[in-house]
PDB file of C-alpha atoms in Angstrom:
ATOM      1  CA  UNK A   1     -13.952 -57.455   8.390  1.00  0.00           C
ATOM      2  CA  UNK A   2     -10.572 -55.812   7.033  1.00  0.00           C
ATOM      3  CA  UNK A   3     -12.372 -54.464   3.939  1.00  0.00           C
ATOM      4  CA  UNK A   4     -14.396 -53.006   5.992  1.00  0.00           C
ATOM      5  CA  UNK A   5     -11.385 -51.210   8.388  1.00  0.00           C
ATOM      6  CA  UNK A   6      -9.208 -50.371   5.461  1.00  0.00           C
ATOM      7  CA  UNK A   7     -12.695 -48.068   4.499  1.00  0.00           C
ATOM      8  CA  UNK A   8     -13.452 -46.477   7.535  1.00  0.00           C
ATOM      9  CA  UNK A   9      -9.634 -45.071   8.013  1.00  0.00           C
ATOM     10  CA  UNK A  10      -9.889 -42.324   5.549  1.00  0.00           C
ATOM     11  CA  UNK A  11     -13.405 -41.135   7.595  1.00  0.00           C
ATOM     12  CA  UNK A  12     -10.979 -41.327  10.680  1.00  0.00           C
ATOM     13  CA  UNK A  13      -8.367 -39.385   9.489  1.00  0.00           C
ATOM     14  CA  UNK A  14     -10.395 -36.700   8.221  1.00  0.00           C
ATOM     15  CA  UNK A  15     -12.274 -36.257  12.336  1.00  0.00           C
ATOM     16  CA  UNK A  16      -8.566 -36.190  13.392  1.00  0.00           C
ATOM     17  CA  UNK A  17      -6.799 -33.545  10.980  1.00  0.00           C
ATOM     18  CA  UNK A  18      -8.050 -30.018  10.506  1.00  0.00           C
ATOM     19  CA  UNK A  19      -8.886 -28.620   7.795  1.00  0.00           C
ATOM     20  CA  UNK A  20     -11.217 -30.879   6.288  1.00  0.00           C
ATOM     21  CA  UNK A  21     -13.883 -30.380   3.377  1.00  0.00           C
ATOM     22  CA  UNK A  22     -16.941 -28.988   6.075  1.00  0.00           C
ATOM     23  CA  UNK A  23     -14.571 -25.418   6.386  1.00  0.00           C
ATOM     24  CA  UNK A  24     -12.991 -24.127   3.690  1.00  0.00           C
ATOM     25  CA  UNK A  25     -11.470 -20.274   3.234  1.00  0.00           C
ATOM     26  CA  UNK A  26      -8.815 -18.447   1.125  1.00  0.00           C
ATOM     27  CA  UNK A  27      -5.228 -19.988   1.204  1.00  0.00           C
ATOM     28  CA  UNK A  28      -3.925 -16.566   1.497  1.00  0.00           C
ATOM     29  CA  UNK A  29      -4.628 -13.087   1.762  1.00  0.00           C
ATOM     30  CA  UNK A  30      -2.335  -9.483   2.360  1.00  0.00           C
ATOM     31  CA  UNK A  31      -2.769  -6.553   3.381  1.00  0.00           C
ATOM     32  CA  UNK A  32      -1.285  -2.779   3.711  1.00  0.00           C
ATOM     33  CA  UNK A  33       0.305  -1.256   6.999  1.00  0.00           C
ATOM     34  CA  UNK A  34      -2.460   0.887   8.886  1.00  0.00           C
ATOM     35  CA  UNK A  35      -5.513  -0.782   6.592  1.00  0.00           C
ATOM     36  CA  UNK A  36      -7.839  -3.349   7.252  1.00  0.00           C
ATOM     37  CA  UNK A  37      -9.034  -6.974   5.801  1.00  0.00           C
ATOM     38  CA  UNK A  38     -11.549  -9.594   5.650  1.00  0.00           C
ATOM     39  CA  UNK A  39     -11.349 -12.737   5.764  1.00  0.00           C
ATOM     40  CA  UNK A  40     -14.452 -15.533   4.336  1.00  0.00           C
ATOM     41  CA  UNK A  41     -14.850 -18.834   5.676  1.00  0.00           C
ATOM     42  CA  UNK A  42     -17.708 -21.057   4.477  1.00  0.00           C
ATOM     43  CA  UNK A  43     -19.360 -24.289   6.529  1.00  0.00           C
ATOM     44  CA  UNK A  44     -20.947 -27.046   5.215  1.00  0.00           C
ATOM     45  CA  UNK A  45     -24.974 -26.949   6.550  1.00  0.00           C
ATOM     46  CA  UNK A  46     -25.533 -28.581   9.622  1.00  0.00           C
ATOM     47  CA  UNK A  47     -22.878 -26.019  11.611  1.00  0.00           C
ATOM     48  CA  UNK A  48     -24.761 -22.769  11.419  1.00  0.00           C
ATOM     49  CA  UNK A  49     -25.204 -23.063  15.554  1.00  0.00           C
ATOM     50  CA  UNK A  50     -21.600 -23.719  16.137  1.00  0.00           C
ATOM     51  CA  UNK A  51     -19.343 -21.406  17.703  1.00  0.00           C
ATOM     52  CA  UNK A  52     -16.967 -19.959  15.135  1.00  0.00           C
ATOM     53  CA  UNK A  53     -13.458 -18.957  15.755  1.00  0.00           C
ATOM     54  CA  UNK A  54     -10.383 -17.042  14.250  1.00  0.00           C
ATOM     55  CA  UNK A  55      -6.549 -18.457  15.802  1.00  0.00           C
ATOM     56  CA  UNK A  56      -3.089 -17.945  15.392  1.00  0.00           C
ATOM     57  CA  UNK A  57      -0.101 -20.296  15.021  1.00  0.00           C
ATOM     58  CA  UNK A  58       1.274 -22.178  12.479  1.00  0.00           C
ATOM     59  CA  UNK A  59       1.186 -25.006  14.710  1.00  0.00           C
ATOM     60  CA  UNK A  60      -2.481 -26.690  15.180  1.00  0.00           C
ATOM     61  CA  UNK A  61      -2.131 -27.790  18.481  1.00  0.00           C
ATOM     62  CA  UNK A  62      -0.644 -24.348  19.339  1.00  0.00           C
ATOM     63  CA  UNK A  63      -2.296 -21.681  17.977  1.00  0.00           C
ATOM     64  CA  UNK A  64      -3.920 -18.758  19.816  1.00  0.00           C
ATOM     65  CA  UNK A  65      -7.422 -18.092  19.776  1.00  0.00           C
ATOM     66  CA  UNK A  66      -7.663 -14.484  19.020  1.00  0.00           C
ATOM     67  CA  UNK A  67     -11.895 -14.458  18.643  1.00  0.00           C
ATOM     68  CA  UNK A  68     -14.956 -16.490  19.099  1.00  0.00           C
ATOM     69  CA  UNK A  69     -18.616 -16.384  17.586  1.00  0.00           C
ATOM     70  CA  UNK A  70     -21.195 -16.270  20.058  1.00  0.00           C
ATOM     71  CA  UNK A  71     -23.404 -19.198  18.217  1.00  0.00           C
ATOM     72  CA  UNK A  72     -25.382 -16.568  16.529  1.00  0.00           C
ATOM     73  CA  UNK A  73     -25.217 -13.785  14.297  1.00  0.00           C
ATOM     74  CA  UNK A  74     -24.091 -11.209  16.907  1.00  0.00           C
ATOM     75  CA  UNK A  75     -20.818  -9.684  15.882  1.00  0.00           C
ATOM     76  CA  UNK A  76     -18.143  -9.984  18.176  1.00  0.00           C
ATOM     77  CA  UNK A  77     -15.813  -7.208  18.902  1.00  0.00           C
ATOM     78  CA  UNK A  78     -12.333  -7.605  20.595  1.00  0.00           C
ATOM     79  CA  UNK A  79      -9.703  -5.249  20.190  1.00  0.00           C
ATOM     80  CA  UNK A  80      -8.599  -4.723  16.092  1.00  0.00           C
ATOM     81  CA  UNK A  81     -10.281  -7.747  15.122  1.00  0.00           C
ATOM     82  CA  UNK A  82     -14.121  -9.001  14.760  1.00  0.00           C
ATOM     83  CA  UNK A  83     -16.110 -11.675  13.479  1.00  0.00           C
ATOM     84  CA  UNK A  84     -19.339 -12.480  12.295  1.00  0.00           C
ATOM     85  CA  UNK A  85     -21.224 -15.288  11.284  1.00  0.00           C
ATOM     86  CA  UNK A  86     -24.116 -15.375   8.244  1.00  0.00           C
ATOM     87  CA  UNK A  87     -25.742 -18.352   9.242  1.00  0.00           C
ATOM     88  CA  UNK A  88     -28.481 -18.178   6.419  1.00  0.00           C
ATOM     89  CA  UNK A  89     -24.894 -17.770   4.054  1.00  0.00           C
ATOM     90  CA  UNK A  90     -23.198 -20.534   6.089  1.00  0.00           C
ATOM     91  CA  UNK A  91     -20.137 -18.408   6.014  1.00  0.00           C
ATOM     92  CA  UNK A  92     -18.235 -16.321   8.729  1.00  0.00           C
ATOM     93  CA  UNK A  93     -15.691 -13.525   7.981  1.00  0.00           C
ATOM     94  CA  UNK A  94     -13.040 -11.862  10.473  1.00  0.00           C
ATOM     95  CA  UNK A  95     -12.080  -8.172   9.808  1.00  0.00           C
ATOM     96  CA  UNK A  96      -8.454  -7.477  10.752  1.00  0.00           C
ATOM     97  CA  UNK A  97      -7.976  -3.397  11.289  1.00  0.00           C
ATOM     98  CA  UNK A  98      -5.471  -1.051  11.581  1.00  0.00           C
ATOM     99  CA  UNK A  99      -2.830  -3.373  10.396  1.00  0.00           C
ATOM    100  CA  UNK A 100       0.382  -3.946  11.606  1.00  0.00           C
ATOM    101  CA  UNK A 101       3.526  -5.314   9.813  1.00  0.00           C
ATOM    102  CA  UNK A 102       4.015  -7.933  13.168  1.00  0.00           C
ATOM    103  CA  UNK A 103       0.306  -9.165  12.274  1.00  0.00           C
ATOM    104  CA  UNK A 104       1.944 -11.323   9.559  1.00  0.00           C
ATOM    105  CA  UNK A 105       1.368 -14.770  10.078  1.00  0.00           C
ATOM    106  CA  UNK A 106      -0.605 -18.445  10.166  1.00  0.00           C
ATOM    107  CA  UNK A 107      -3.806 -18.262  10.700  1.00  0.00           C
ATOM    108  CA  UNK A 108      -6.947 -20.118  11.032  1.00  0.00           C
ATOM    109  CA  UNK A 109     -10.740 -19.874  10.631  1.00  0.00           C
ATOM    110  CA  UNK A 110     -12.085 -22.831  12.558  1.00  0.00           C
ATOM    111  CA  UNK A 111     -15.448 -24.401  14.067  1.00  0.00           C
ATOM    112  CA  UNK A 112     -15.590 -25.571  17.643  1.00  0.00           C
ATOM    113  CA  UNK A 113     -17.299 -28.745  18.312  1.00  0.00           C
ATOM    114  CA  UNK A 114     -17.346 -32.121  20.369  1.00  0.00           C
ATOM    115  CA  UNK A 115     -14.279 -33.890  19.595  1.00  0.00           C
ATOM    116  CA  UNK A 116     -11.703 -32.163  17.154  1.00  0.00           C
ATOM    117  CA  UNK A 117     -12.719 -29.080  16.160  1.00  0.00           C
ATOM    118  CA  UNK A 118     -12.611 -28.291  12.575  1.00  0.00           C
ATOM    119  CA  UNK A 119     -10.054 -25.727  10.491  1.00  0.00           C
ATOM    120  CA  UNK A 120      -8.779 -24.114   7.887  1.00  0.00           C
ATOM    121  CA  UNK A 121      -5.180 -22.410   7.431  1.00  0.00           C
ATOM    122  CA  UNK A 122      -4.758 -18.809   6.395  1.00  0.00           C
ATOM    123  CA  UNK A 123      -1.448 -17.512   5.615  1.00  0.00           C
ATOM    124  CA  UNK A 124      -1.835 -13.686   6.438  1.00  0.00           C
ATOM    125  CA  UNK A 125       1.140 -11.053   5.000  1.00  0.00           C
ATOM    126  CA  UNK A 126       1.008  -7.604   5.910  1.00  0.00           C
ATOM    127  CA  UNK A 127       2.802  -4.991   3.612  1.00  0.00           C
ATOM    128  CA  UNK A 128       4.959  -1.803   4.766  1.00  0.00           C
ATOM    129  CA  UNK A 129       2.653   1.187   3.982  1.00  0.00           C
ATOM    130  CA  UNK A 130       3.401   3.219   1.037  1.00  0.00           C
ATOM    131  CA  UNK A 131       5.868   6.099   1.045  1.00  0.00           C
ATOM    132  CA  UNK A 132       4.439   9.917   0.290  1.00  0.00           C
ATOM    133  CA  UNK A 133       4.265  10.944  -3.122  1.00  0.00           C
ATOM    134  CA  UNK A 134       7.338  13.524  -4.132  1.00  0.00           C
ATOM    135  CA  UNK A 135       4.300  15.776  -5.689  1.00  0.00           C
ATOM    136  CA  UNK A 136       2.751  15.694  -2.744  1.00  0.00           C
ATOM    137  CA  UNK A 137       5.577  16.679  -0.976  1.00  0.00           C
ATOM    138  CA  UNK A 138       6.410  19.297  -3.460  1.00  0.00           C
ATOM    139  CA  UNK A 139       2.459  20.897  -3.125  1.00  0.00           C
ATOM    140  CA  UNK A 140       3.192  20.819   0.667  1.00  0.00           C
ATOM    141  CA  UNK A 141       6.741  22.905   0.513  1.00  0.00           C
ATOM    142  CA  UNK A 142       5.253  25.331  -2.340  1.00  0.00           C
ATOM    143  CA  UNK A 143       2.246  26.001   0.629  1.00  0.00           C
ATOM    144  CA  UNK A 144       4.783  27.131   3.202  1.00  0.00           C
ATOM    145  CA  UNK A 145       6.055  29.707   1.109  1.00  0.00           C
ATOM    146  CA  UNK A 146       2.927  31.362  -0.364  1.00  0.00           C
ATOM    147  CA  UNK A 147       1.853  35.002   0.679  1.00  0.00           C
ATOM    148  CA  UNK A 148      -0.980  34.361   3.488  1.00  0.00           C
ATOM    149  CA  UNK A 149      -4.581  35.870   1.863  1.00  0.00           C
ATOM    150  CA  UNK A 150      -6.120  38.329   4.127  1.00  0.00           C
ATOM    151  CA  UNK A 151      -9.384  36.455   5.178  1.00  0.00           C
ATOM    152  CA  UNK A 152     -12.476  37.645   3.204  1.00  0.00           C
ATOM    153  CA  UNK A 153     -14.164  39.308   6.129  1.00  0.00           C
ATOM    154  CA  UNK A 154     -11.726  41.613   6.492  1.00  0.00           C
ATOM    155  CA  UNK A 155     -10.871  42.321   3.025  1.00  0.00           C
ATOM    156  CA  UNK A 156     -13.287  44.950   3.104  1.00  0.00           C
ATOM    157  CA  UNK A 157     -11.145  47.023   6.102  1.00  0.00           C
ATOM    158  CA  UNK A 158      -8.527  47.065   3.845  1.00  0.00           C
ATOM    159  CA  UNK A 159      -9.367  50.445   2.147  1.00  0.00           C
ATOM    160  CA  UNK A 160     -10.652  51.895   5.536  1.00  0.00           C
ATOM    161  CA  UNK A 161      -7.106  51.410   7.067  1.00  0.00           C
ATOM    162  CA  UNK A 162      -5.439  53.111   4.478  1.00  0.00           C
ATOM    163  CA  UNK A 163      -7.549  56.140   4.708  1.00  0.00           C
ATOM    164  CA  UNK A 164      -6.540  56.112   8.081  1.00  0.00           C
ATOM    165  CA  UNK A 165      -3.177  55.864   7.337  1.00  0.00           C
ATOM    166  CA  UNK A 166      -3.617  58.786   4.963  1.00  0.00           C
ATOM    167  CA  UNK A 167      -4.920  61.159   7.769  1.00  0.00           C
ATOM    168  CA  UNK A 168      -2.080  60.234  10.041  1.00  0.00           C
ATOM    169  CA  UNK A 169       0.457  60.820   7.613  1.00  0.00           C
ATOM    170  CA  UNK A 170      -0.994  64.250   6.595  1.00  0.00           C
ATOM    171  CA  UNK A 171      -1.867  65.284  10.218  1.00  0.00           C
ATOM    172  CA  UNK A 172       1.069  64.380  12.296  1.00  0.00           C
ATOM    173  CA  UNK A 173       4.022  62.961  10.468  1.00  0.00           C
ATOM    174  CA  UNK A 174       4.105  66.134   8.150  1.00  0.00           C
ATOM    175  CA  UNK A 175       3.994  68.700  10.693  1.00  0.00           C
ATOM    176  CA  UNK A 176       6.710  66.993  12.571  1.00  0.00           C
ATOM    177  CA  UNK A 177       8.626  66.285   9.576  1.00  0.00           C
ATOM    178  CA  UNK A 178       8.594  70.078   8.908  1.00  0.00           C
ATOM    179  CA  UNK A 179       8.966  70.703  12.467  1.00  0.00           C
ATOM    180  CA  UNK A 180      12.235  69.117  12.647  1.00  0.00           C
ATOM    181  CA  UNK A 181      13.394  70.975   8.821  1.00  0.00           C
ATOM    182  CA  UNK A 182      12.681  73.868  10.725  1.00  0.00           C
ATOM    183  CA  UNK A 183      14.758  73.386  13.525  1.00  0.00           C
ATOM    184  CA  UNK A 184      17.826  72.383  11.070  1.00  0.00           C
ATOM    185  CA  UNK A 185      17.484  75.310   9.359  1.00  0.00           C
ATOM    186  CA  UNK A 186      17.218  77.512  12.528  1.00  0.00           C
ATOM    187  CA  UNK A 187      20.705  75.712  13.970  1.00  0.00           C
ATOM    188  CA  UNK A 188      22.835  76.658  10.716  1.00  0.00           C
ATOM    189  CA  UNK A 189      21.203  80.328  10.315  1.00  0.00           C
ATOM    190  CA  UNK A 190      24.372  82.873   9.395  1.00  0.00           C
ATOM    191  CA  UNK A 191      24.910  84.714  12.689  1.00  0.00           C
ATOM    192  CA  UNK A 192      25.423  88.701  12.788  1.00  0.00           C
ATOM    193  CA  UNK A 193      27.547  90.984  15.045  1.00  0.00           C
ATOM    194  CA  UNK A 194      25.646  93.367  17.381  1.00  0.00           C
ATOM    195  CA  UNK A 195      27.779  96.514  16.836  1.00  0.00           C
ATOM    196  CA  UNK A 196      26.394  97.659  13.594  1.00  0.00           C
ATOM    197  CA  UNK A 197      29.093  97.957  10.694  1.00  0.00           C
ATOM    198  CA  UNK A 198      32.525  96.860  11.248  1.00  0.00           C
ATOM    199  CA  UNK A 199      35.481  99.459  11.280  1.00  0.00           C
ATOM    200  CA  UNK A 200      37.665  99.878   8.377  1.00  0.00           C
ATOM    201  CA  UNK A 201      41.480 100.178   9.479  1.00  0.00           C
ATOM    202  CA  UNK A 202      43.147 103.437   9.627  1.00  0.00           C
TER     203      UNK A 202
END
């Protein structure tokens, strides 16, 4: 009789502590600031009708749920993160988008059942975005200071305008030009005395 308890213990311990060998997933996974990832969790057969679900908290007792399966394949939507389970695959994955450096943290992919519900822990790091290339930078402030090109529809006005230009310039800035010459010329004329020849002293 106490061969026989010493050998069921190990089957009890494994209904009572998550993570056991019917769930297993990656240890860890990272990902960049403002990208997404996915996460793979495979079930042992026998739990493709189960509810599947994705939680946060290091602590078991603890953690959050963030998402649940439906019991079918229908992906589930809520907020930045969904999940979906491939039952003929006997996996599930969660999708994690627009990443945030705060989203860093213990996670699990889990199965909910009768009893103790079964998990595995993720460990979830989320790295600051890259910084902007100097090149591109450098393309960006050699843009700003490059001529603006005359867009090519009107490319072909350009010679029409400066035949207009032409005619103005011959038609009214030359007149008045010479207009003005004239009147210069007219203001410093050398002026003459009205009484004919002047008289020579006696």
């Amino acid at each position: 009789m106490g061969g026989r308890t010493t050998c069921l213990l190990p089957a009890l311990f494994l209904l009572v502590i998550p993570g056991s060998s019917a769930i297993s997933g990656p240890r860890a996974v990272r990902g960049v600031e403002w990208g997404s990832l996915t996460v793979r969790c495979r079930y042992d057969p026998g739990y493709e009708r189960y509810v599947k679900w994705w939680c946060r908290g290091a602590a078991w007792n603890n953690c959050r749920f963030v998402i649940k399966t439906t019991g079918s394949e229908k992906e589930v939507k809520k907020g930045r993160v969904s999940i979906r389970d491939n039952q003929k695959d006997r996996s599930f994955t969660v999708t994690m988008e627009e990443l945030r450096l705060d989203d860093s943290d213990t996670y699990w992919c889990g199965i909910e059942r009768n009893g103790t519900d079964l998990g595995n822990t993720v460990e979830v790091t989320i790295d600051p975005a890259p910084t902007v290339l100097i090149s591109t930078l450098a393309t960006s402030n050699a843009n700003m200071f490059t001529a603006p090109v005359a867009p090519k529809e009107n490319q072909g006005q350009l010679p029409l305008l400066g035949s207009v230009h032409f005619l103005l310039l011959v038609f009214l800035k030359v007149p008045l030009l010479l207009g003005m010459l004239g009147a210069v010329l007219w203001v410093n004329r050398p002026l003459r005395s009205s009484g004919g020849n002047p008289e020579k002293n006696q």
